[in-house]
Amino acid sequence: MASLDTLTLPLDQTSGDDLAAAGLEYRRVDADGDDFRPFLQAVGRGFLGGESTDAEVDNSRLTLRTRRLTGVFDRAGAVPAMPVGTIDSWATALTASPGRTIDLWAISAVTVAPTHRRRGIARAMIGGELRTAKAAGFALAGLTVTEATIYGRWGFSPAAWASDVVVDTRRARWTGPQAPGRLDFVPKDSLVERLHAVHERVRVRQPGAVPGWDGRWRGLAGLAPGDKAAERVRAVVYRDADGVETGVLVYTIDERDDFSAHDLEVRTLFAADADAYAALWRFAIEHDLVGRVKAWLQQPVPPVQWMVDDRRAVTATLTDHHWLRVLDVPAALAARAYAAPLDLVLRVDDPLGLADGTWRVTIGDDGEAAVMPTDAAAAVEMTVGALGSLLLGGVRATELAAAGLVKAGMNECAALDRAFAAAVTPHLDIWY
Ligand SMILES: CC(C)(COP(=O)(O)OP(=O)(O)OC[C@H]1O[C@@H](n2cnc3c(N)ncnc32)[C@H](O)[C@@H]1OP(=O)(O)O)[C@@H](O)C(=O)NCCC(=O)NCCS
């Protein structure tokens, strides 16, 4: 059982020593201390943002107070209080299959000052997080990424995907279901609770999902200080025939030159059932004076494609979104339910040594996996990254074998494909 109080865990000694050898200090940052503002400014600089105002610092503190903030400091610098490296982590819950979650070590705010790039600071910070998470009993670490080229070297690999959707509403006549419930506008200041409530219903059934938090909901709702689009944020909710709120859409209308064809930009659309999904998408597509609907982080194969007469009016661009890193093979594999029995010996190659080994993987008719270390010869070999990608069933072993990332015969690949097939396509619907 992983330790969920990550704030009390010590800093990784190896990373501390490596950074000290480079003349750098590795230490925790207290969200209520003097270090917090410079930490936040360093994160903002790393992600090319502006300087945070007092109100923005206070708003971020509300979220980051519960997180494990770590900085790397260069005492010889002109502003030694400003970290040259930042990282933030916390314990959360990853949905492994519908109704089943596993503790996840979530990582965010990875930045290194451009003056200190490519000296191994990120390597020390990420290695430190992985070793700390492993020592605390976490089977998985995860993150969302700015660039797909950074994290593979540390054993992270895409495990859940998302699509960016654009709908040309002049071509898209609604042919989808007629939802029986009703839509109503709701005030922005009610959205934190509403987004939380609907998202909780969605994410526990959605492999690849993690819970949101109040700061994330405030941001999407236009309630965070410094949000230049805040006054244009509007929200509608869907209530089913029994009056239960099962969907919420938060959006802005962005003006374009053609006054009758503005952009409706979806900030978020959460739907706990098919009716809510259909009602909210129909609302967006049929909105008067709108020519285009844009929505990010939608399902990898968005159902809205099947709800309009001209499916080419809907463009969905698939992107990797949730990257996972297996730290404990037996615990990670046991987290989910499987679609078919399996019995094979699996070799996992982990250059960092955290999840390296050979296991007999047995999945019974009940879909439960038993994973035991073995000295037997492996029928299937893969990198720790490939295992992370296979874990939730978002990609098939056959596809990874074709790319040389899984070494196995056709029969073993087919057996893996049958067992790992996902009941629900993995999807992560927020950034973290
Ligand atoms: C990405 C970032 C954190 C890397 O920090 P860094 O301290 O320069 O990285 P390191 O020196 O520890 O590099 C470790 C390895 O990663 C590689 N690497 C670092 N950044 C990379 C990038 N953007 N693309 C590809 N490889 C990268 C290095 O070349 C090095 O490779 P090696 O294993 O072959 O030696 C830093 O460039 C940054 O802050 N970028 C802007 C913010 C950002 O994108 N953060 C990531 C958020 S998900």
CSV table of C-alpha atoms in Angstrom, one decimal, residues 23 68 75 110 125 162 177 191 193 222 235 243 272 304 307 309-310 320 338 346 362 379 388 395:
chain,number,residue,atom,x,y,z
A,23,GLY,CA,27.3,22.9,-6.8
A,68,ARG,CA,5.3,18.0,-2.7
A,75,ARG,CA,23.5,29.8,-4.5
A,110,VAL,CA,9.0,20.1,-14.3
A,125,MET,CA,14.7,15.7,-10.3
A,162,ALA,CA,-7.0,12.3,-26.3
A,177,PRO,CA,-29.9,11.0,-30.2
A,191,LEU,CA,-18.9,25.5,-11.4
A,193,GLU,CA,-18.8,21.9,-7.3
A,222,GLY,CA,-12.8,31.3,-15.5
A,235,ALA,CA,-21.7,27.3,-18.7
A,243,GLY,CA,-33.5,16.0,-12.5
A,272,ALA,CA,-21.6,11.0,-17.3
A,304,VAL,CA,-19.7,13.2,-31.9
A,307,MET,CA,-23.8,12.2,-34.5
A,309,ASP,CA,-24.7,13.7,-41.1
A,310,ASP,CA,-21.4,14.8,-42.6
A,320,ASP,CA,-0.7,11.1,-26.7
A,338,TYR,CA,-8.6,-8.4,-18.0
A,346,LEU,CA,7.2,-11.9,-19.3
A,362,THR,CA,-1.4,-15.8,-15.0
A,379,ALA,CA,8.1,-15.9,-24.0
A,388,GLY,CA,3.3,1.2,-19.5
A,395,VAL,CA,-2.5,0.0,-27.7
